[in-house]
Short mmCIF file of C-alpha atoms and ligand atoms in Angstrom, two decimals:
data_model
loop_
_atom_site.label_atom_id
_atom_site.label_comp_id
_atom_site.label_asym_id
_atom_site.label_seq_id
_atom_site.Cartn_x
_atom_site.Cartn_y
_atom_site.Cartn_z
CA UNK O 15 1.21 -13.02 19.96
CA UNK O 16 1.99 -16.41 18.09
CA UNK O 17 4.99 -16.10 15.60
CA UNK O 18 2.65 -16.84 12.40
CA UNK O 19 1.68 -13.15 11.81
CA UNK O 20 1.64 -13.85 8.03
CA UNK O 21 -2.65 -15.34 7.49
CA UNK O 22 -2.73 -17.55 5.17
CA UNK O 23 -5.88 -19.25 4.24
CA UNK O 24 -6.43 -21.97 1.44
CA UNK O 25 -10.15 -20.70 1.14
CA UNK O 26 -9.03 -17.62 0.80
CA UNK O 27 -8.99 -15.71 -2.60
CA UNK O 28 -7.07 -15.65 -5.08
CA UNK O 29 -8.11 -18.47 -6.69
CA UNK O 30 -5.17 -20.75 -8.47
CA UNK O 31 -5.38 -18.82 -11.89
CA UNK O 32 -4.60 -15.14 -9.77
CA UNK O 33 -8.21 -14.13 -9.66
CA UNK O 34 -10.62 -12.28 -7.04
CA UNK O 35 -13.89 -12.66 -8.96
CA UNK O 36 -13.89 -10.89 -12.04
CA UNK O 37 -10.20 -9.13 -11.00
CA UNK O 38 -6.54 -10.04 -11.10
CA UNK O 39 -5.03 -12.03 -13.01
CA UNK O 40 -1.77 -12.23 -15.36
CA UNK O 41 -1.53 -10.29 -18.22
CA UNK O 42 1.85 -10.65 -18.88
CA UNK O 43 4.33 -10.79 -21.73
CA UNK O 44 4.46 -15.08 -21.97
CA UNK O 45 9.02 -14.51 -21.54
CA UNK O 46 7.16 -13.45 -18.11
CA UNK O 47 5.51 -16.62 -17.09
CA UNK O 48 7.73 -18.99 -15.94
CA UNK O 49 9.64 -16.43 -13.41
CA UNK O 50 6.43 -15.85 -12.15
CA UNK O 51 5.55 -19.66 -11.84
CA UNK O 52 8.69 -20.11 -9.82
CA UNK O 53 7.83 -16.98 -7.30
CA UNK O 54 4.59 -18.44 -6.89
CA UNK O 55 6.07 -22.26 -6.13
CA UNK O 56 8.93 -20.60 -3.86
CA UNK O 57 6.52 -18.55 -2.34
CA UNK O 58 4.20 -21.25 -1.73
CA UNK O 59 7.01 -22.77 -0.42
CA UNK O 60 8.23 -20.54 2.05
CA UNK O 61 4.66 -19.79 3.33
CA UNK O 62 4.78 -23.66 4.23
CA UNK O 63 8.07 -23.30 6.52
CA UNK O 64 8.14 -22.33 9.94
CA UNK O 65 11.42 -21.27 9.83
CA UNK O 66 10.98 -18.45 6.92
CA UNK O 67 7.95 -17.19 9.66
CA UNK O 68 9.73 -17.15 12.19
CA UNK O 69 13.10 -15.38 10.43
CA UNK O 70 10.39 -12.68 9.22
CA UNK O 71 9.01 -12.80 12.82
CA UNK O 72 12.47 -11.68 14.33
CA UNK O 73 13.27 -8.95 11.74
CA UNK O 74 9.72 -7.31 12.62
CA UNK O 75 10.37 -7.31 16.37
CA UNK O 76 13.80 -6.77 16.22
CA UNK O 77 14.30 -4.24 13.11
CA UNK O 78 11.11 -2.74 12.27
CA UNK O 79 10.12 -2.36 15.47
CA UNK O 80 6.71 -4.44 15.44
CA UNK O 81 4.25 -4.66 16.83
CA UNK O 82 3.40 -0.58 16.51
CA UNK O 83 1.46 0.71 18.59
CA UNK O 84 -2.22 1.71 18.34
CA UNK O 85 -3.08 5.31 19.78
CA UNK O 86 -6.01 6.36 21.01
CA UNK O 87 -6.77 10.15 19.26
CA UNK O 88 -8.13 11.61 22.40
CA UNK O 89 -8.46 15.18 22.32
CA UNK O 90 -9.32 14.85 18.28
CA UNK O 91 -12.36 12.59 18.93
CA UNK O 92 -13.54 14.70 22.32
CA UNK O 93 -13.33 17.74 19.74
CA UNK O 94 -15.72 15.52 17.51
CA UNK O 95 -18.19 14.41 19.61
CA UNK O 96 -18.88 11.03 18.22
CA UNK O 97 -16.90 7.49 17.49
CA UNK O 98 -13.75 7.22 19.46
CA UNK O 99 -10.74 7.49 17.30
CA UNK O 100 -7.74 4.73 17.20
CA UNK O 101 -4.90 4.75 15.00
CA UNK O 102 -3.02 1.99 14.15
CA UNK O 103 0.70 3.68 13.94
CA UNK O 104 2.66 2.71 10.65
CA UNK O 105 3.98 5.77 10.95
CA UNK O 106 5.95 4.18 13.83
CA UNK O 107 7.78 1.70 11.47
CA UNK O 108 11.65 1.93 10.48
CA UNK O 109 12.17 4.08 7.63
CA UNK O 110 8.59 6.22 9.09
CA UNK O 111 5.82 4.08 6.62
CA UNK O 112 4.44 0.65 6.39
CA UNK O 113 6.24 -0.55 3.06
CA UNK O 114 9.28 -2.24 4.85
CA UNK O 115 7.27 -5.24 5.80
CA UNK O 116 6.71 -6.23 1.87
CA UNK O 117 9.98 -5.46 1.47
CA UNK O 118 11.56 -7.43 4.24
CA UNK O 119 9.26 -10.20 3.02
CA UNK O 120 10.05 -9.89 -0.52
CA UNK O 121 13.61 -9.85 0.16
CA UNK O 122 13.57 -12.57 2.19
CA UNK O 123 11.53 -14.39 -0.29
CA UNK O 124 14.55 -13.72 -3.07
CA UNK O 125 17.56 -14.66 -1.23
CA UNK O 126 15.63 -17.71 -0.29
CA UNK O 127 15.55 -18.58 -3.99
CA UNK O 128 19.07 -17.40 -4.34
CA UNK O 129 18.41 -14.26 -6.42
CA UNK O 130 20.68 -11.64 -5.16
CA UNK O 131 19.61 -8.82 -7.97
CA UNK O 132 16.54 -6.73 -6.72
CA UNK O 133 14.65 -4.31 -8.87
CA UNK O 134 11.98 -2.05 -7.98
CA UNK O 135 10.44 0.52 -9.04
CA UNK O 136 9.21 3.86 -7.42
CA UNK O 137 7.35 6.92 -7.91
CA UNK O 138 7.37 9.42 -4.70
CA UNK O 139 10.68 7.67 -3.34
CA UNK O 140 9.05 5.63 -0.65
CA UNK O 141 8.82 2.23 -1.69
CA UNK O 142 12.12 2.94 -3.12
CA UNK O 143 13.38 3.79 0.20
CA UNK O 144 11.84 0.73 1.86
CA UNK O 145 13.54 -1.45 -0.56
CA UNK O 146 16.82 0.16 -0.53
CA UNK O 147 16.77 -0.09 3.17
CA UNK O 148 15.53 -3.74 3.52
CA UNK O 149 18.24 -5.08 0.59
CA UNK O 150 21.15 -3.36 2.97
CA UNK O 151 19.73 -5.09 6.07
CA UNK O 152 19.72 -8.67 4.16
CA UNK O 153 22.86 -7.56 1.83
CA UNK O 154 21.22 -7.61 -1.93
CA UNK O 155 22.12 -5.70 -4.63
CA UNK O 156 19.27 -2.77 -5.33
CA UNK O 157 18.50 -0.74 -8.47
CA UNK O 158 15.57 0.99 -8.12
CA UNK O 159 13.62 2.53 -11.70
CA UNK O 160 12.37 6.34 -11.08
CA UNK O 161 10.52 8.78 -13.68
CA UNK O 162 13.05 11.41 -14.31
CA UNK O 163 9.96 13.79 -13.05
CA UNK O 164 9.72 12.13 -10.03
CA UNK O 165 13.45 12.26 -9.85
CA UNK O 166 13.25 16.44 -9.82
CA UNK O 167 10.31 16.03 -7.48
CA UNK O 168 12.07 13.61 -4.92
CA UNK O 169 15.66 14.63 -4.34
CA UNK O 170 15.90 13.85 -0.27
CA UNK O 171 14.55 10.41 -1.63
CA UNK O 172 16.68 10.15 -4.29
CA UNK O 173 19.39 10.41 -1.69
CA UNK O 174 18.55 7.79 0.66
CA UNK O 175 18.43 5.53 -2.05
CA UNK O 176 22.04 6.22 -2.73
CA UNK O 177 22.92 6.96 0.37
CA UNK O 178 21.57 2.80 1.30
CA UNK O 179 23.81 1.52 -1.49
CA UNK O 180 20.95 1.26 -4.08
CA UNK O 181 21.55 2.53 -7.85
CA UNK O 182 18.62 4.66 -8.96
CA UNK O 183 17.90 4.27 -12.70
CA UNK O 184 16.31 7.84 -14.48
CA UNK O 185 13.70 6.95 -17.00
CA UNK O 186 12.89 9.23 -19.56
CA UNK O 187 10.29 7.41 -21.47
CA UNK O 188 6.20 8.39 -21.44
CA UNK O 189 5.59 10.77 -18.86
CA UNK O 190 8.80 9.99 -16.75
CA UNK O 191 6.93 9.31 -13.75
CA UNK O 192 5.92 5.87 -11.87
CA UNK O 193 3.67 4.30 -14.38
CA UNK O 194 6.76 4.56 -17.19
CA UNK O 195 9.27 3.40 -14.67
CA UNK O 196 7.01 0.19 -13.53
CA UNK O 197 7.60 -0.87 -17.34
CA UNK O 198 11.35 0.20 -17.28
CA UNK O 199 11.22 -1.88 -14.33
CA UNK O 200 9.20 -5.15 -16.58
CA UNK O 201 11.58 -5.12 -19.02
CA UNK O 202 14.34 -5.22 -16.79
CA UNK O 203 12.84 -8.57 -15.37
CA UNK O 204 11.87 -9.84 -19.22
CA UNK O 205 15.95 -9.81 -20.00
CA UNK O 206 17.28 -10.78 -16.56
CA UNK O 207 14.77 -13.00 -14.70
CA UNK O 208 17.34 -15.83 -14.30
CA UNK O 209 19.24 -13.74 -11.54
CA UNK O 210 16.42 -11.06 -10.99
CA UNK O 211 13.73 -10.73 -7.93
CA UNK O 212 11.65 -8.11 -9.29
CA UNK O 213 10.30 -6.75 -5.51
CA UNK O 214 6.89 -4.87 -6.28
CA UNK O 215 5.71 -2.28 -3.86
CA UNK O 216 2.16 -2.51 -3.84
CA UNK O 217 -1.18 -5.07 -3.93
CA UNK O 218 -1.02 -4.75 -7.65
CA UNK O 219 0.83 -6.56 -10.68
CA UNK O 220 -0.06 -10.05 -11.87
CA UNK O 221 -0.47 -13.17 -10.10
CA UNK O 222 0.92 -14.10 -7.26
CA UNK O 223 1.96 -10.35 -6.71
CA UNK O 224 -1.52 -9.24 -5.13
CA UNK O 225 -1.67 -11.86 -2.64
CA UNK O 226 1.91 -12.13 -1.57
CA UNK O 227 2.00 -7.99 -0.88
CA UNK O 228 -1.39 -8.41 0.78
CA UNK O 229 -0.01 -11.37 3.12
CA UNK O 230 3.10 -9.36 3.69
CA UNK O 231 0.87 -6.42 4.85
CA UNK O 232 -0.92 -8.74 6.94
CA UNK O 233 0.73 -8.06 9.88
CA UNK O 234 -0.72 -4.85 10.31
CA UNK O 235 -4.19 -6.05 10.92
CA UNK O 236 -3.29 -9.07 12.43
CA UNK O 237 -2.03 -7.09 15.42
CA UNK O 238 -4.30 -4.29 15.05
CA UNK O 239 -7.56 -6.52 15.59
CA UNK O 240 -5.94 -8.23 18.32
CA UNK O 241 -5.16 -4.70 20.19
CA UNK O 242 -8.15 -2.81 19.97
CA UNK O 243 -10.05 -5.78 21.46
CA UNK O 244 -7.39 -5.08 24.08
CA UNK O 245 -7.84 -1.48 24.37
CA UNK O 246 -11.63 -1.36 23.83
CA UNK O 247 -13.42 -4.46 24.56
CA UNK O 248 -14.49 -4.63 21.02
CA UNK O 249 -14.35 -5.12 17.36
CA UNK O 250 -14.25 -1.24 15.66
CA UNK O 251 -17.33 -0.01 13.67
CA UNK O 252 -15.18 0.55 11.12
CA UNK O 253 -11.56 -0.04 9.82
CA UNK O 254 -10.32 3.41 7.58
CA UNK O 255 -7.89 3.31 5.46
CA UNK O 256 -6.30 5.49 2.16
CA UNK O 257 -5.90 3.78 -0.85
CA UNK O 258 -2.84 4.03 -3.14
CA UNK O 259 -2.32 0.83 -5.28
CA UNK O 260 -3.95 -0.51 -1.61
CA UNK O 261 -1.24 -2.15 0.09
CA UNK O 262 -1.70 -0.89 3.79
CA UNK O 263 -5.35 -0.79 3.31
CA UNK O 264 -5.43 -4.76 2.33
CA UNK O 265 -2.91 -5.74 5.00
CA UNK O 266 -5.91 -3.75 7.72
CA UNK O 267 -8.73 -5.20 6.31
CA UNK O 268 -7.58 -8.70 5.48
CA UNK O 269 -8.22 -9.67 9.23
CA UNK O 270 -11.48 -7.91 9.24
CA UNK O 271 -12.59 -9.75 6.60
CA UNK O 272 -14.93 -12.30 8.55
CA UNK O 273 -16.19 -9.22 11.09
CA UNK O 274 -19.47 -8.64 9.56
CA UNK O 275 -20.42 -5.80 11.68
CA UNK O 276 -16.91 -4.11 10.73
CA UNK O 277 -17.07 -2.33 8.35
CA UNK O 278 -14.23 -1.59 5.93
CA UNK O 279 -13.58 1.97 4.60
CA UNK O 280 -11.13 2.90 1.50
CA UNK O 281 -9.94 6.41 0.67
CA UNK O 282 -8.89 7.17 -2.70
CA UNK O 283 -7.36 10.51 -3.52
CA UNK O 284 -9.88 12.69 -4.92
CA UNK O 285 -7.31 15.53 -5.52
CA UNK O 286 -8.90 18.70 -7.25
CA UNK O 287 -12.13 17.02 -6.93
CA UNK O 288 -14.07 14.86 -9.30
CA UNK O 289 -15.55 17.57 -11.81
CA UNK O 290 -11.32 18.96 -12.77
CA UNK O 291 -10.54 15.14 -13.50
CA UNK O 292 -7.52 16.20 -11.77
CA UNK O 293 -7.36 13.03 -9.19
CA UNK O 294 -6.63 9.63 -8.37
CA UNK O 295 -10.69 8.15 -7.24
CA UNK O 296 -10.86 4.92 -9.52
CA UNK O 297 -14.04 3.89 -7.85
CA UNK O 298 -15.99 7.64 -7.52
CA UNK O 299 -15.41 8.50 -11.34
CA UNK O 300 -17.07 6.35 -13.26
CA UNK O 301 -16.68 8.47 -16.20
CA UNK O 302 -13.42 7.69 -16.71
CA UNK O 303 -12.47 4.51 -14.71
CA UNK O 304 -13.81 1.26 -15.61
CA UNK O 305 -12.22 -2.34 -15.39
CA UNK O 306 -9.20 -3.15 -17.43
CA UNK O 307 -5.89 -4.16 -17.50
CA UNK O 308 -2.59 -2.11 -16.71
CA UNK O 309 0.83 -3.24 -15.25
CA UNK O 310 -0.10 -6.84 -15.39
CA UNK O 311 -3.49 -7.19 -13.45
CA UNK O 312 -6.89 -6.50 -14.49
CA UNK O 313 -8.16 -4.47 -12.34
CA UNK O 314 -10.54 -0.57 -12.25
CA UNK O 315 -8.33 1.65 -14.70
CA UNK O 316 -8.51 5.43 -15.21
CA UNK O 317 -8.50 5.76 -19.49
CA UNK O 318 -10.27 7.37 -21.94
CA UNK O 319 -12.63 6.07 -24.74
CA UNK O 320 -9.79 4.66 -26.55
CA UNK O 321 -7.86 2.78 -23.74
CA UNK O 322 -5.56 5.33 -22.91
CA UNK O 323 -4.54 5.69 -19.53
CA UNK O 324 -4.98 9.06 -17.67
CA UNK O 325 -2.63 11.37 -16.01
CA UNK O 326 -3.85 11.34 -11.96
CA UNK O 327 -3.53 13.78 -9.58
CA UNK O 328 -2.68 13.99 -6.14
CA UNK O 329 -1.26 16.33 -3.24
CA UNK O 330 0.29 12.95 -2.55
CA UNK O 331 2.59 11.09 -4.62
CA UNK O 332 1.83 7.27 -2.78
CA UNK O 333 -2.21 7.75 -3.99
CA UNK O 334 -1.24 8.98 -7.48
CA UNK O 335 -1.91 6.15 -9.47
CA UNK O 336 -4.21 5.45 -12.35
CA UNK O 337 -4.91 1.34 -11.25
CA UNK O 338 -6.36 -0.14 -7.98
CA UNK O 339 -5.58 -3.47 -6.92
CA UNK O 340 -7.76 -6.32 -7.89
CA UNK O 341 -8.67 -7.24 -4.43
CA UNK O 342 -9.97 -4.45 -3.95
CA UNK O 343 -12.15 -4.04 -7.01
CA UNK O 344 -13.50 -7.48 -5.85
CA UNK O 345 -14.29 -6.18 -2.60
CA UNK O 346 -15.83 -2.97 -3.64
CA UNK O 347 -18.36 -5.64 -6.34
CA UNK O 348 -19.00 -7.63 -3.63
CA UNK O 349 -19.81 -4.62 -1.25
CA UNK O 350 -17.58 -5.99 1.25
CA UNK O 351 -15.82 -2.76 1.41
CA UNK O 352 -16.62 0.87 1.09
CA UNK O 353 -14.58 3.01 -1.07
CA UNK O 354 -14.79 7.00 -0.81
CA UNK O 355 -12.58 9.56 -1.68
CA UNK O 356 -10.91 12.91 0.37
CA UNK O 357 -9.97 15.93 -1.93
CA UNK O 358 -6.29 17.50 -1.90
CA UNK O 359 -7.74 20.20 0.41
CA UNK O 360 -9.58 17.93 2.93
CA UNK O 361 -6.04 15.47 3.40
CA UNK O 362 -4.38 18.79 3.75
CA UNK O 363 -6.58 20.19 6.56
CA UNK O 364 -6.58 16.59 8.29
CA UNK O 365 -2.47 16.82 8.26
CA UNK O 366 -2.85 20.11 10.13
CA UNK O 367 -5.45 18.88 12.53
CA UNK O 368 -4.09 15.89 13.57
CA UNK O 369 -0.57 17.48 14.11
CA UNK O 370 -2.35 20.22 16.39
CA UNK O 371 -4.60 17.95 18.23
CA UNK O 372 -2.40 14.89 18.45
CA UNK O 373 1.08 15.77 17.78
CA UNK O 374 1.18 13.02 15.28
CA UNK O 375 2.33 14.51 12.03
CA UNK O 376 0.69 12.10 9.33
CA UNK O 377 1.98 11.26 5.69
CA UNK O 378 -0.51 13.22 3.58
CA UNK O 379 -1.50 10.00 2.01
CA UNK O 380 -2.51 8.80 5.97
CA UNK O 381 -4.34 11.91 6.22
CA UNK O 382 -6.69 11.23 3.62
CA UNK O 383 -7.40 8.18 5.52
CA UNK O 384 -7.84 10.81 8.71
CA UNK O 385 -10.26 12.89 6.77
CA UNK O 386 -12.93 10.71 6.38
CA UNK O 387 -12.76 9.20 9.75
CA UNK O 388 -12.88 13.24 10.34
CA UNK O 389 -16.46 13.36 8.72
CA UNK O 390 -17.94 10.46 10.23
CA UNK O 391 -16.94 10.32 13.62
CA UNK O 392 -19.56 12.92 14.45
CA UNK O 393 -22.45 11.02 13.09
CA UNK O 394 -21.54 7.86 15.45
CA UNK O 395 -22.38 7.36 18.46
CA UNK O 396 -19.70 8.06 21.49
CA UNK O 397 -19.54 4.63 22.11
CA UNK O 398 -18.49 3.22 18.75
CA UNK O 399 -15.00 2.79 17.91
CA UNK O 400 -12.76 3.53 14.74
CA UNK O 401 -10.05 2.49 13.24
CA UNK O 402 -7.58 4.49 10.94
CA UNK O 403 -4.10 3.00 9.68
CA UNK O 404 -1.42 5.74 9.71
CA UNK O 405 0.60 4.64 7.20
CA UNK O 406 3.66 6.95 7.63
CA UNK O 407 4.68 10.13 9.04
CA UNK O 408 4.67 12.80 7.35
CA UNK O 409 8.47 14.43 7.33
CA UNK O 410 8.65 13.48 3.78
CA UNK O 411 6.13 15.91 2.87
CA UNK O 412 7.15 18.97 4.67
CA UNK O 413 8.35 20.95 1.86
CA UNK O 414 4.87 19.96 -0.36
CA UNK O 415 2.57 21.35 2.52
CA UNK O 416 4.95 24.58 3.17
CA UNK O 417 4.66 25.39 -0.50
CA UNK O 418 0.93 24.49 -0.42
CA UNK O 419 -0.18 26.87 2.77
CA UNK O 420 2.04 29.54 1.90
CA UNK O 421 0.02 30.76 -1.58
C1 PLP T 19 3.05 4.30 -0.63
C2 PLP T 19 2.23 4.82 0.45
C3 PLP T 19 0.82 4.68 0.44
C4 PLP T 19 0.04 4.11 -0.71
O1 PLP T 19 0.32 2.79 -1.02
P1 PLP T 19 -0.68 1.61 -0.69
O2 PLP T 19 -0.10 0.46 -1.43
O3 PLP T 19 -2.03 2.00 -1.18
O4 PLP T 19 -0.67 1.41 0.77
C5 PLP T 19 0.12 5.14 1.55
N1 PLP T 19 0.75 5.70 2.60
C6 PLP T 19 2.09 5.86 2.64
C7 PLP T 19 2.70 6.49 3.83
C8 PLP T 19 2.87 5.42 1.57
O5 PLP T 19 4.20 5.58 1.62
#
């Protein structure tokens, strides 16, 4: 593999003003614009350099541990009877999930442009914990915004944070938990954006946010595509992955994109299930999700008649979020990709199955991802091949699924 993992194409969307069709975007306070011109220009910048590739490059092989490995699920797709199962395995990744290559990127990105204050923001801990962990690798000073909720709910997180040198700030506005500490996390940048990288966790915010994430994430389906034509002969029938603000799903599909007959499968997090309006599914509820603009990007937004956005639900905290990122929205309009959902109960019975059958204990985010490729692997035939990203392991939420099985 070349050392120019990161695919950029000028073609490629976003257009110059931030926008994938109808999505994306900067709605931004205007204090905001001119830090956000000079990440764009640096960024641009860097992109352009060899040497920032290659330095990223190193730190993959060397500190993340790239390229992970894809795993054929044997016994689970024998069990199945249909489409052979692959996984690409994020889980596999330092610090157990796929965020540390935006935040290796990101960070690399700021001390580049000589900003040596990070802030991020986090909800269940774990881009948090990426971030804490990439800023002590490159030596930048971390504070990291958390919902006092999410504070309660996240102590071993919480800890990590500290325990990697980053401050964690409680916020105790709204409903103290990631959506309240994203604009803790804003405001921080509004004041302080002359020495502040504001490092943002997912394929969301405004413009040049969604793309940079998205070309951080990259990586994963740039080696993915290249290794199942290695394992299997062939491009996969389809490429499955959940969908949280859609960071690991965009860095799968992004290489994908040109494969016609490949097609590309988002999971949201349909939590209690779309009648109890208890969920996370901005694309299956209609009802109550319809474009608009929140944190920056406009983008498909869960809110009621008067604009208000809605409280989500999910058995996990990484797909509990009330936005989608505009790319994705874009891709969903253009029918380009697929988005379904998996309830709270389906992710929950996927975590169990592929622990049993593989040994691979998935992030219950992951496992939403593993739940649909659950339901359609049957209907395929044996020959056809699919895809799932594992986006992390699922240690972290050990004590959710004890408490969950027990009652
Ligand atoms: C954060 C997280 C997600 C959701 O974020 P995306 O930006 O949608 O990828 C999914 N899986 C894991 C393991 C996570 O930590």
């Amino acid at each position: 593999m070349t050392d120019m993992y990161i695919q950029t194409d000028l073609s490629d969307l976003p257009d110059e003003r931030g926008y994938f069709g109808e999505f994306g975007g900067r709605f931004v306070p205007e204090t905001i614009i001119p830090a956000l011109d000079e990440l764009e220009a640096a960024y641009a910048e860097a992109m352009a350099d060899p040497a920032f590739h290659r330095e990223l490059s190193h730190l993959q092989r060397t500190y993340t541990g790239r390229p992970t490995p894809i795993s054929y699920a044997r016994r689970l797709s024998e069990a199945l009877g249909g489409a052979r199962i692959y996984l690409k395995r994020e889980d596999l990744a330092h610090t157990g999930a796929h965020k540390i290559n935006n935040a290796l990127g990101q960070g690399l990105l700021a001390k580049r442009m000589g900003k040596r204050r990070i802030i991020a923001e986090t909800g269940a801990g774990q881009h948090g914990v990426g971030t804490a962990t990439a800023m002590a690798l490159l030596g930048l000073e971390c504070h990291v915004y958390m919902g006092t909720v999410d504070i309660r709910r996240q102590q071993p997180n919480v800890f990590r944070m500290k325990l990697l040198g980053a401050e964690v700030i409680p916020v105790t506005s709204g409903s103290r938990t990631l959506k309240d500490a994203i604009n803790e996390a804003m405001r921080d940048w509004v004041t302080n954006v002359e020495t502040t990288f504001y490092l943002l966790g997912s394929a969301l915010g405004p413009h040049p946010y969604p793309k940079m994430v998205r070309d951080f994430q990259s990586v994963i389906g740039a080696e993915a595509r290249e290794q199942i034509q290695t394992l299997t002969g062939q491009l996969p029938e389809a490429c499955i992955a959940c969908v949280g603000g859609g960071s690991n799903a965009i860095g799968l599909f992004h290489a994908f994109r040109d494969d016609e007959n490949t097609e590309l499968i988002g999971v949201e997090a349909g939590g209690r299930g779309i009648e109890s309006s208890e969920h996370a599914a901005r694309f299956a509820d209609l009802d109550i999700s319809r474009p608009g603009i929140l944190h920056g990007t406009r983008s498909f937004v869960m809110q009621n008649e008067d604009g208000q956005i809605m409280k989500t639900h999910s058995v996990s905290a990484g797909l509990d979020y009330p936005s989608v990122g505009p790319e994705h929205a874009h891709l969903r309009q253009l029918e380009r990709a697929y988005y379904t959902m998996a309830t709270d109960e389906e992710a929950l019975e996927a975590f169990q199955v592929l622990s049993k059958m593989e040994g691979i204990i998935p992030a219950l985010e992951s496992a939403h991802a593993v739940a649909e490729a659950i339901k359609r692997a049957p209907t395929m035939p044996r020959d056809s091949v699919l895809l799932v990203n594992l986006s992390g392991r699922g240690d972290k939420d050990l004590d959710t699924v004890i408490g969950l099985l027990d009652d």
